[in-house]
Tab-separated table of C-alpha atoms and ligand atoms in Angstrom:
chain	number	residue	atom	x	y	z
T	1	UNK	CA	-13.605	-0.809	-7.543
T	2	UNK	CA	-14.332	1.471	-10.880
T	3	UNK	CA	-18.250	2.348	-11.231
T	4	UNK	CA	-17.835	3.720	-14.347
T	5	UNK	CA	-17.601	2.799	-18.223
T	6	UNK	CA	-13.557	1.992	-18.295
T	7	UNK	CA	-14.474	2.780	-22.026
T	8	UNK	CA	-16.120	6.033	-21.335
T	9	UNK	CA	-12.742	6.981	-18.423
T	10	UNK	CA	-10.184	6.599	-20.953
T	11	UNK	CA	-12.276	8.175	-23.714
T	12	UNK	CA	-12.276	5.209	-26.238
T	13	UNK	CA	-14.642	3.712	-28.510
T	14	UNK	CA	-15.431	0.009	-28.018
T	15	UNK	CA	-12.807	-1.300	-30.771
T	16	UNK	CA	-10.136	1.038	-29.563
T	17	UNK	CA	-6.823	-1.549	-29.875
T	18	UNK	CA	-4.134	-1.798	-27.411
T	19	UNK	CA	-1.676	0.852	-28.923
T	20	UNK	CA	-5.163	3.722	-28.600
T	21	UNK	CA	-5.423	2.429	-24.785
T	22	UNK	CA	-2.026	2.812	-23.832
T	23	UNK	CA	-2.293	6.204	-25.293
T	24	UNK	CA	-5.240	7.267	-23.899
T	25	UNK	CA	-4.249	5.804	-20.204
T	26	UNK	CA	-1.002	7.794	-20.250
T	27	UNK	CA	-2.425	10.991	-21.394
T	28	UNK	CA	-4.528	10.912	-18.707
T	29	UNK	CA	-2.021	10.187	-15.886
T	30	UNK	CA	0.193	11.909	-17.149
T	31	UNK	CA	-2.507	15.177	-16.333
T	32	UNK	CA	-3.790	13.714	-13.050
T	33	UNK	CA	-0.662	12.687	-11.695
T	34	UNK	CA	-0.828	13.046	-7.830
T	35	UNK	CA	3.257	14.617	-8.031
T	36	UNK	CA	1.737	17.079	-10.678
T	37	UNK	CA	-1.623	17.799	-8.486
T	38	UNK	CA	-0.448	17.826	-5.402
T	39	UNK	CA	-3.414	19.666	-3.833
T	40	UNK	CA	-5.831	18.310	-5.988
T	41	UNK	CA	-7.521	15.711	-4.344
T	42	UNK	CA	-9.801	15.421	-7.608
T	43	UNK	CA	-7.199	14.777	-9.607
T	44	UNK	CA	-5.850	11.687	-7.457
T	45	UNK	CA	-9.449	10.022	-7.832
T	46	UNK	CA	-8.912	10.570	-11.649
T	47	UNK	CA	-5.446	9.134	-11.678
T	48	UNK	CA	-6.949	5.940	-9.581
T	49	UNK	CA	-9.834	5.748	-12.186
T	50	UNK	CA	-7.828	5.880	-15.416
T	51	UNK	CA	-5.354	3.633	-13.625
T	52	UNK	CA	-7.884	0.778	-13.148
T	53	UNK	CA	-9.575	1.630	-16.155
T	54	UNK	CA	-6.335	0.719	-17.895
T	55	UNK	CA	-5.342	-2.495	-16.196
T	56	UNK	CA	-9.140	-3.710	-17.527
T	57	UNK	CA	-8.478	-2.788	-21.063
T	58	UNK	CA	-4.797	-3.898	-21.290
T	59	UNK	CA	-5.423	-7.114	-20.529
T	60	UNK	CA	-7.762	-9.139	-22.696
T	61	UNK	CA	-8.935	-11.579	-20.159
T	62	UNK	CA	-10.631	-8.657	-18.223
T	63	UNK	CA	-11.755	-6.660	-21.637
T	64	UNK	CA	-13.206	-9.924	-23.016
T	65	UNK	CA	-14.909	-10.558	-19.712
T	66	UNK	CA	-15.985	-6.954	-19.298
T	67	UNK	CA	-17.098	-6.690	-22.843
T	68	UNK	CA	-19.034	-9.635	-22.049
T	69	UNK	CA	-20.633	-9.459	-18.394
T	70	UNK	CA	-20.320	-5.254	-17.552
T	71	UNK	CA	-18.878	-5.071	-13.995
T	72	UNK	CA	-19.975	-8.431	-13.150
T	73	UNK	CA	-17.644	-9.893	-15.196
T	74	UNK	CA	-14.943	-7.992	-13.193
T	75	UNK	CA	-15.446	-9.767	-9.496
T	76	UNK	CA	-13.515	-11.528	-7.666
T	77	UNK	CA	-10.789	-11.844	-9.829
T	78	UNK	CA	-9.826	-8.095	-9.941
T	79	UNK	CA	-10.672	-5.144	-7.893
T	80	UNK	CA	-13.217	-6.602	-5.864
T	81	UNK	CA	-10.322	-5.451	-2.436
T	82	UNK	CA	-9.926	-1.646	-2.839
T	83	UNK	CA	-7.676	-0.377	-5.764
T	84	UNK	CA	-5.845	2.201	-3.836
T	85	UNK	CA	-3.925	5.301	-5.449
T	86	UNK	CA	-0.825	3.198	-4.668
T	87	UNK	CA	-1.919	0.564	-6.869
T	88	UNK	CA	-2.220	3.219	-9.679
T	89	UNK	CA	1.318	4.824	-9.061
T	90	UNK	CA	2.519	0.987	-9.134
T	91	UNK	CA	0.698	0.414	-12.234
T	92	UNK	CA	2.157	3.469	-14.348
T	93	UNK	CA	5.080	2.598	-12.970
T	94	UNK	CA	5.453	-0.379	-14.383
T	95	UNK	CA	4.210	0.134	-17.536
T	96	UNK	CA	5.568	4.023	-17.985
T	97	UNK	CA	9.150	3.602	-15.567
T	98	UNK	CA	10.126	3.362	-12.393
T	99	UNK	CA	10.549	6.243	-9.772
T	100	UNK	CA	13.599	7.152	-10.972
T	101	UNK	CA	12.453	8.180	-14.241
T	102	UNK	CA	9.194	9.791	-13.326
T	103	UNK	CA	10.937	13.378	-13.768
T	104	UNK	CA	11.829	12.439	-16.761
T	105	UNK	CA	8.619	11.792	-18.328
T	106	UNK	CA	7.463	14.975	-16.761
T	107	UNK	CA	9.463	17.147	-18.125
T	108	UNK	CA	12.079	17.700	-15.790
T	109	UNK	CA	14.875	19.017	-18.550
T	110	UNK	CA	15.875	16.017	-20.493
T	111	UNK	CA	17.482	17.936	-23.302
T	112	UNK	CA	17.787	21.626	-21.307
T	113	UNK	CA	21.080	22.025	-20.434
T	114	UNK	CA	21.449	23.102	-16.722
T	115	UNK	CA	20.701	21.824	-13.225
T	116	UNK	CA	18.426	18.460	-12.758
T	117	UNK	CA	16.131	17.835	-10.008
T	118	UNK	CA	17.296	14.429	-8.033
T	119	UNK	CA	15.462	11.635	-7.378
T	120	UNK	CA	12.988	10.538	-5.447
T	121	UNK	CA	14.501	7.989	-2.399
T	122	UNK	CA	11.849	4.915	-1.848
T	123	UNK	CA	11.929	3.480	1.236
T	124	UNK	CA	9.434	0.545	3.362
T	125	UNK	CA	8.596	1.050	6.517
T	126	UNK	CA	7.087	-1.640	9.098
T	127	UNK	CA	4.613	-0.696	11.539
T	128	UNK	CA	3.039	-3.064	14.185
T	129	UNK	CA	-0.935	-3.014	14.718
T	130	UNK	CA	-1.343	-1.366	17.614
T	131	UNK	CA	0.922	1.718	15.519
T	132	UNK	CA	-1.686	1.472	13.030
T	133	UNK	CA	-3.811	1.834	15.582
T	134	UNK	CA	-2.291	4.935	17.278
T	135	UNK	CA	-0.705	6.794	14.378
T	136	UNK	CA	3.110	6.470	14.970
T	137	UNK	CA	6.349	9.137	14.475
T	138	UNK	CA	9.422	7.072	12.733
T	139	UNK	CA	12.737	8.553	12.194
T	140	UNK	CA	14.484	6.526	9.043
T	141	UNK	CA	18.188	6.573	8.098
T	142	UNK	CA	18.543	7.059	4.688
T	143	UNK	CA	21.364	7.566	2.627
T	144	UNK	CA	21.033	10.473	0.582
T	145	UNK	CA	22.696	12.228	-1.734
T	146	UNK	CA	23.567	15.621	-0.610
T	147	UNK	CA	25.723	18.374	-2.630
T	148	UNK	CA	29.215	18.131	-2.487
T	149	UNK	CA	30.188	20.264	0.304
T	150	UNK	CA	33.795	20.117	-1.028
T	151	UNK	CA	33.232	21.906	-4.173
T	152	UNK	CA	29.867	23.671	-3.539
T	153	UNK	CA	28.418	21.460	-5.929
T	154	UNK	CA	29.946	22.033	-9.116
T	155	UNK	CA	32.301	18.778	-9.098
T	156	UNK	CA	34.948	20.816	-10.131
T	157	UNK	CA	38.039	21.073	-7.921
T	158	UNK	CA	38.020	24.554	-8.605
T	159	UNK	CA	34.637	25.450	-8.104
T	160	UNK	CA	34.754	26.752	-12.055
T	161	UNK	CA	33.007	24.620	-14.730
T	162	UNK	CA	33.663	25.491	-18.690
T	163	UNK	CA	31.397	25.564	-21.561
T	164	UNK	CA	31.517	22.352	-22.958
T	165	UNK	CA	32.895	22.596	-26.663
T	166	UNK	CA	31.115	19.431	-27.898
T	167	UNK	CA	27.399	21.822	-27.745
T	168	UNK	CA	28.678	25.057	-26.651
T	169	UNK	CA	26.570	25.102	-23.842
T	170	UNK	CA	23.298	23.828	-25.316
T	171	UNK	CA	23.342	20.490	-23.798
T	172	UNK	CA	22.151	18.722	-26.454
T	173	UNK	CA	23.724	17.988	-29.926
T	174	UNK	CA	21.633	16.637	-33.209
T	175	UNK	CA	22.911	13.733	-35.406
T	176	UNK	CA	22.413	13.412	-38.751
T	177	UNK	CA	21.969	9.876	-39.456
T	178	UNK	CA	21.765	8.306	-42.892
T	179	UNK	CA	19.090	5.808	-44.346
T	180	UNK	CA	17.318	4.425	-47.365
T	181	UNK	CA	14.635	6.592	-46.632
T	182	UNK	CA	16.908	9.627	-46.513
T	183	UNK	CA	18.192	11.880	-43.875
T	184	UNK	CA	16.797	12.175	-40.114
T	185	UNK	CA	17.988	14.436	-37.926
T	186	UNK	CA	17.830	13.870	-34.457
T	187	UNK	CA	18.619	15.774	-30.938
T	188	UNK	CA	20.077	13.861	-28.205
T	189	UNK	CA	21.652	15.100	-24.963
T	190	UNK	CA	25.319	15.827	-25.463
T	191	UNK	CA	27.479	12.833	-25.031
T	192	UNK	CA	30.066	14.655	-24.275
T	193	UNK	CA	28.376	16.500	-21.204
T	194	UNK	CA	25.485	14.354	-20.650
T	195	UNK	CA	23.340	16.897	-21.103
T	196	UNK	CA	24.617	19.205	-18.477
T	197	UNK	CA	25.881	21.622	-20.965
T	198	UNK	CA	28.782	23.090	-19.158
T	199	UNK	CA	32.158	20.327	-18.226
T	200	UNK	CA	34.546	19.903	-15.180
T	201	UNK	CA	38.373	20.592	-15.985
T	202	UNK	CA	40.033	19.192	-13.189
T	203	UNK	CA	37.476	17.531	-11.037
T	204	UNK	CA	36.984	17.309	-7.046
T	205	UNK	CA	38.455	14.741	-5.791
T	206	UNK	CA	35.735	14.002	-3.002
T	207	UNK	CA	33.284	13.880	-4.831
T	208	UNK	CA	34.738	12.445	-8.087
T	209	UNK	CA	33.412	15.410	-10.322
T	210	UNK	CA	30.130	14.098	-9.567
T	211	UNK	CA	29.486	17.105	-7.472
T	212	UNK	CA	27.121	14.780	-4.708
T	213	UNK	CA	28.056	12.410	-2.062
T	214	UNK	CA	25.853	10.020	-0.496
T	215	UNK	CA	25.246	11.023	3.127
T	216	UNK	CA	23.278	9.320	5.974
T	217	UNK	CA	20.455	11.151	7.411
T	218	UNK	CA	17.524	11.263	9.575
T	219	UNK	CA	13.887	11.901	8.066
T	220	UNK	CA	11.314	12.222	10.473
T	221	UNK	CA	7.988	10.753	8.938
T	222	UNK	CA	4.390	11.120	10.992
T	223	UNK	CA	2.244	7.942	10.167
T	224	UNK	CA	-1.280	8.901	10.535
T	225	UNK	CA	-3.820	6.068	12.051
T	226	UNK	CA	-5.251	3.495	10.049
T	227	UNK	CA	-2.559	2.693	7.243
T	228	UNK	CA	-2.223	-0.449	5.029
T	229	UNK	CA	0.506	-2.316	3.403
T	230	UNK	CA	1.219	-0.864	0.097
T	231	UNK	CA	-0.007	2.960	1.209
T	232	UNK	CA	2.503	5.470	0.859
T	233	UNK	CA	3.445	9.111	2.121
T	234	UNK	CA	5.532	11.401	0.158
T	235	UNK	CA	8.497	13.941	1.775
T	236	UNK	CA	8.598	16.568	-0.531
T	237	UNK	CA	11.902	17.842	-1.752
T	238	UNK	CA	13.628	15.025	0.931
T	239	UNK	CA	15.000	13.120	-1.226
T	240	UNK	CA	18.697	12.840	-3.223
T	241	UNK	CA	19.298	16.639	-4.090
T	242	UNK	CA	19.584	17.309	-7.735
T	243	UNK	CA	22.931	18.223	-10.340
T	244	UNK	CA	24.756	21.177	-10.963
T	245	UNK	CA	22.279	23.066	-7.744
T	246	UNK	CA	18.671	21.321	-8.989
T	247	UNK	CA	16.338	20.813	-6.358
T	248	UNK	CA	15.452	17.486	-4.494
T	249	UNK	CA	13.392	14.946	-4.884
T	250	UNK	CA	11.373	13.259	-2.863
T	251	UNK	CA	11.267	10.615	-0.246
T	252	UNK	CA	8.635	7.887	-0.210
T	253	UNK	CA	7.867	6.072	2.750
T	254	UNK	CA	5.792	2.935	1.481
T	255	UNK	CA	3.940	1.161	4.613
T	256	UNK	CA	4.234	-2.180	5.154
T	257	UNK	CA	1.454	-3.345	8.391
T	258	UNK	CA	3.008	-6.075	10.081
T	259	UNK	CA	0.769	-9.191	11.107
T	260	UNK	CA	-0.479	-9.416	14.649
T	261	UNK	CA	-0.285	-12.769	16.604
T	262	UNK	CA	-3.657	-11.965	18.003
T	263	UNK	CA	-5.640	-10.117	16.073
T	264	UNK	CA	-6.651	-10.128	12.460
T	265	UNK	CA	-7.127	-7.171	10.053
T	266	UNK	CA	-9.728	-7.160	7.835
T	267	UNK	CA	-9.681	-3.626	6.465
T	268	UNK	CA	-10.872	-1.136	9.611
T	269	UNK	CA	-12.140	-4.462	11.725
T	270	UNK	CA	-9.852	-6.702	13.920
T	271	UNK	CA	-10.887	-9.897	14.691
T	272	UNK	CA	-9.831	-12.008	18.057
T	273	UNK	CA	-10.599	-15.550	18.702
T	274	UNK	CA	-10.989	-15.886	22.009
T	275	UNK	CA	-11.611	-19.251	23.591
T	276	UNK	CA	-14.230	-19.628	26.674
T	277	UNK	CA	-14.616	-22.652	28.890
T	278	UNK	CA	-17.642	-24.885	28.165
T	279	UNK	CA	-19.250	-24.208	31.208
T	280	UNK	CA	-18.857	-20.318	30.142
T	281	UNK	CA	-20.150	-21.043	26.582
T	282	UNK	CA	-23.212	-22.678	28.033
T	283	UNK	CA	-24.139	-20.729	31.247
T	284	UNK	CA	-22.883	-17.308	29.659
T	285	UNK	CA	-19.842	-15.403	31.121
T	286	UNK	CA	-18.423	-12.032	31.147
T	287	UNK	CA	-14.975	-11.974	29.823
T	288	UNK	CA	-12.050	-9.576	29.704
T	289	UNK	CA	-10.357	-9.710	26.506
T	290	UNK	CA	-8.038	-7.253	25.086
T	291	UNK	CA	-8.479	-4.726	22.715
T	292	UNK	CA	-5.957	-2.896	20.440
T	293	UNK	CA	-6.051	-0.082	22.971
T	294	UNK	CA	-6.053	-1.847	26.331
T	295	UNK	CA	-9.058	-4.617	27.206
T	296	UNK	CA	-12.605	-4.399	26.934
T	297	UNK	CA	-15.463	-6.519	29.013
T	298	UNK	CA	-17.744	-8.690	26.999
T	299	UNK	CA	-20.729	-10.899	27.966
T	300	UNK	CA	-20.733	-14.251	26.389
T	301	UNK	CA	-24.643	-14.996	26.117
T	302	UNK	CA	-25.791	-18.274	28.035
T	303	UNK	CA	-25.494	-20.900	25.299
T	304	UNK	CA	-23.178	-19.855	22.996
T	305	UNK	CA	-21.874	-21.825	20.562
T	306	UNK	CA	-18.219	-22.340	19.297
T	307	UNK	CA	-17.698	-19.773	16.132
T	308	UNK	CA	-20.227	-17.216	17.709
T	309	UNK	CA	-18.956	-13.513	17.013
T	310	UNK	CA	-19.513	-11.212	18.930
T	311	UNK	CA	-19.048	-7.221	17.876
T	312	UNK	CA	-17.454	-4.839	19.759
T	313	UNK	CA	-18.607	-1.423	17.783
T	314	UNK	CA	-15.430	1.079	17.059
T	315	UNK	CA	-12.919	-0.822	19.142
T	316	UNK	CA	-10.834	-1.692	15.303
T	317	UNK	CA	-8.831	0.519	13.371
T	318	UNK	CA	-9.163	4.260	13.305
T	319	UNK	CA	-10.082	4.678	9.333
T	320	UNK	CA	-7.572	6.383	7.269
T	321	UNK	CA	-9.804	9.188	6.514
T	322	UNK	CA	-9.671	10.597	10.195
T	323	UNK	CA	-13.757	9.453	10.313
T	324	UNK	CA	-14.481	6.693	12.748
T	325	UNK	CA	-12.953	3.230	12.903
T	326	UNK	CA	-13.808	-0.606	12.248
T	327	UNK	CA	-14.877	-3.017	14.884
T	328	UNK	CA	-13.592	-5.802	16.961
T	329	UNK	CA	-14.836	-9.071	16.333
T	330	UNK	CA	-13.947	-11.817	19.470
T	331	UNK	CA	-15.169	-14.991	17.869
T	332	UNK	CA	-15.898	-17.366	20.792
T	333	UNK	CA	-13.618	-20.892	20.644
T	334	UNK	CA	-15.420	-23.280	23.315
T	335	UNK	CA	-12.225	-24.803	24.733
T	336	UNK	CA	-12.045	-28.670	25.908
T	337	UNK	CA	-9.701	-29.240	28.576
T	338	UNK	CA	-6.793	-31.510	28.307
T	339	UNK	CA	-6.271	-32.077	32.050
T	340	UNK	CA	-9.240	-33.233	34.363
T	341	UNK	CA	-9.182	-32.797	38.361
T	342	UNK	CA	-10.889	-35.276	40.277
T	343	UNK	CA	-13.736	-32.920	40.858
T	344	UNK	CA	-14.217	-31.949	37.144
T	345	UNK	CA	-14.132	-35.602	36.130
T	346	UNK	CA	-16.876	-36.419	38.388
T	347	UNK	CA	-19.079	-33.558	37.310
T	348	UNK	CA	-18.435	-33.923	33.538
T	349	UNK	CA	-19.263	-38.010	34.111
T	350	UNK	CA	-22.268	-36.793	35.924
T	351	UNK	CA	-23.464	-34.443	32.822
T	352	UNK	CA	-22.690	-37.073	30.419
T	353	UNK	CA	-24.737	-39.247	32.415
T	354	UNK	CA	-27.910	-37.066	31.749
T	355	UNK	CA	-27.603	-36.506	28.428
T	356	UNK	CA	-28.755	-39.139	26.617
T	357	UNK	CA	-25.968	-39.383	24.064
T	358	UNK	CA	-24.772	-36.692	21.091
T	359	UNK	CA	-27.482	-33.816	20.269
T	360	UNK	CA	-29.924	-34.142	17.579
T	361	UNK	CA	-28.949	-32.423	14.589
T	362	UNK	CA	-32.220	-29.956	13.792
T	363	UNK	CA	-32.731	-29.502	17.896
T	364	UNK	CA	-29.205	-28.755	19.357
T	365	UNK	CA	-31.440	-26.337	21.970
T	366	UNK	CA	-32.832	-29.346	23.466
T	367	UNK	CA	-28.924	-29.944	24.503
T	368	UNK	CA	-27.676	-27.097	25.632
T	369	UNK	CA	-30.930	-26.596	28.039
T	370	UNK	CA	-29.937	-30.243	29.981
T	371	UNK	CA	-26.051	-29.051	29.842
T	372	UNK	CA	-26.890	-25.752	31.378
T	373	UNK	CA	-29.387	-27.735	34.204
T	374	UNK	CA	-27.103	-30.066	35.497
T	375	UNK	CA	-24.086	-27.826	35.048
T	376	UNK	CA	-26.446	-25.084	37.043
T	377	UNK	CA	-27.168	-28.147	39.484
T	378	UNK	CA	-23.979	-29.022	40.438
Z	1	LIG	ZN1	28.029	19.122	-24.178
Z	2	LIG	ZN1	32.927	17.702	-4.860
């Protein structure tokens, strides 16, 4: 969750209105953007900060409440779970364009005529606990766009492409347009073109002039240990390759942690419930119960209630950083039989003979001592 002033992150004075924070948030994404930093780690916590910083601001609720109560005011309802950097991306994403048009809005040669860098290939990928436990290799299929082997390219059947007369090259063409306020001119990418500056006379007929196909293919991605839905890798320069010879873009792998029918994730920890017999519960036990990694031994403590946890210390999830990992939780169930033998009938009849009805509430110890004598009796 933010720590500081989302005033004081985004550089705005207390009044600022919703046009100045939208203004101020995308300035300063647009310079800490993790595909414009990409060995900055500093600039990643910057894009996280302005990012949550913004979705405060932008909405009133949260300004009104923050305005009001500080950081207090922010709890529970919003950022209380960790705001992670993918989070952020989703959040100028959705406000600033999708994936697709993130070259765009970093310059990537709107109006210059010429090759284009492709676009970047999203794709989710569903790993099981115990891979989040282990780190896991995946190979994905994707379909990518590859140049056109046919025509090198170019999307011209003969491997030539001419000037286009519309711009004479330029890629761009300006329009006069007409109003009551008088003349604007404006420059827009070549309709004629699309901006590529250059045209196909007769165009290959694989690829349909478009000079890519779409062609399956095998990434490799390495998942490291301790990933979370909604974290993502990126495969630089992976992804569909650009026009007229531009380079690629990337491929990103977004995780997506599949639920466990045993354990629980609660961030690093796993938690197990693990149910014990009621003569285990009460006279203590050591169990075997198994751990994301194999099994583990634990001793169940003579009179140990149902709901007890007990804490395994780094048997959870290897933390993302590559420093430590959570803990296992086994919270103790005290199972009641459905099926009796003979024998166990007798005993239990025996038991309930000496205890003198239900517990007291306020001295529950008093019970469990005359369960574990006459069970230790018997
Ligand atoms: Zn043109
Ligand atoms: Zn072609």
């Amino acid at each position: 969750m933010i720590t500081r002033d989302p005033y004081e992150v985004l550089g705005l004075a207390r009044d600022a209105g919703a046009e100045d924070v939208k203004r101020a948030y995308r300035q300063l994404a647009m310079r800490h953007h993790p595909d414009r930093n990409p060995v900055d780690a500093d600039a990643e916590g910057r894009f996280k900060e302005a990012a949550e910083a913004y979705e405060i601001l932008k909405d009133p609720d949260k300004r009104a409440a923050y305005d009001r109560y500080g950081h207090a005011g922010l709890r529970g309802g919003f950022g209380a779970e960790g705001y992670d950097i993918t989070d952020a991306l989703r959040a100028f994403m959705r406000d600033f364009g999708g994936f697709g048009g993130l070259e765009d809005l970093f310059g990537g040669g709107r109006s210059a005529a010429g090759p284009r860098r492709g676009s970047d290939v999203q794709v989710r990928v569903q790993v099981t606990l115990p891979e989040v436990a282990s780190g896991v290799e995946k190979t994905l299929t994707l379909a990518i766009l590859d140049p056109c082997e046919e025509c090198g390219g170019t999307g011209s059947k003969t491997r030539q492409r001419a000037v286009c007369p519309e711009c004479a090259g330029a890629g761009e063409v300006r329009q006069a347009r007409r109003s009551i306020f008088g003349q604007f001119v404006n420059v827009v990418a070549c309709p004629r073109c699309h901006g590529a500056g250059t045209l196909v006379e007769k165009p290959c007929l694989t690829c349909a002039g478009e000079g890519r196909r779409r062609k399956e293919k095998r990434v490799k991605v390495r998942i490291p240990p301790g990933v979370a839905t909604g974290n993502y890798l990126t495969l630089r320069e992976q992804g569909n390759a650009g026009t007229l010879g531009g380079g690629r873009g990337n491929v990103i792998v977004v995780i997506e942690a599949l639920p466990h029918e045993e354990f629980r994730r609660e961030g690093d920890d796993v938690l197990l419930e693990w149910p014990v017999s009621f003569s285990q519960a009460a006279l203590g036990a050591e169990v075997t119960v198994p751990t994301l990694e194999g099994t583990a031994d634990v001793t169940i403590p003579a009179g140990t209630q149902s709901g007890a946890v007990l804490t395994l210390r780094s048997r959870g999830i290897p933390r993302v950083s590559g420093r430590g990992r959570g803990d296992q939780h086994v919270r103790v169930r005290v199972w009641t039989p459905l099926r009796l033998s003979p024998e166990e009938r007798r005993l239990l009849e025996e038991l309930a003979a000496h205890e003198n009805g239900l517990p007291p509430s306020g001295d529950r110890t008093g019970f469990w001592e005359k369960v574990k004598e006459v069970l230790g009796a018997s």
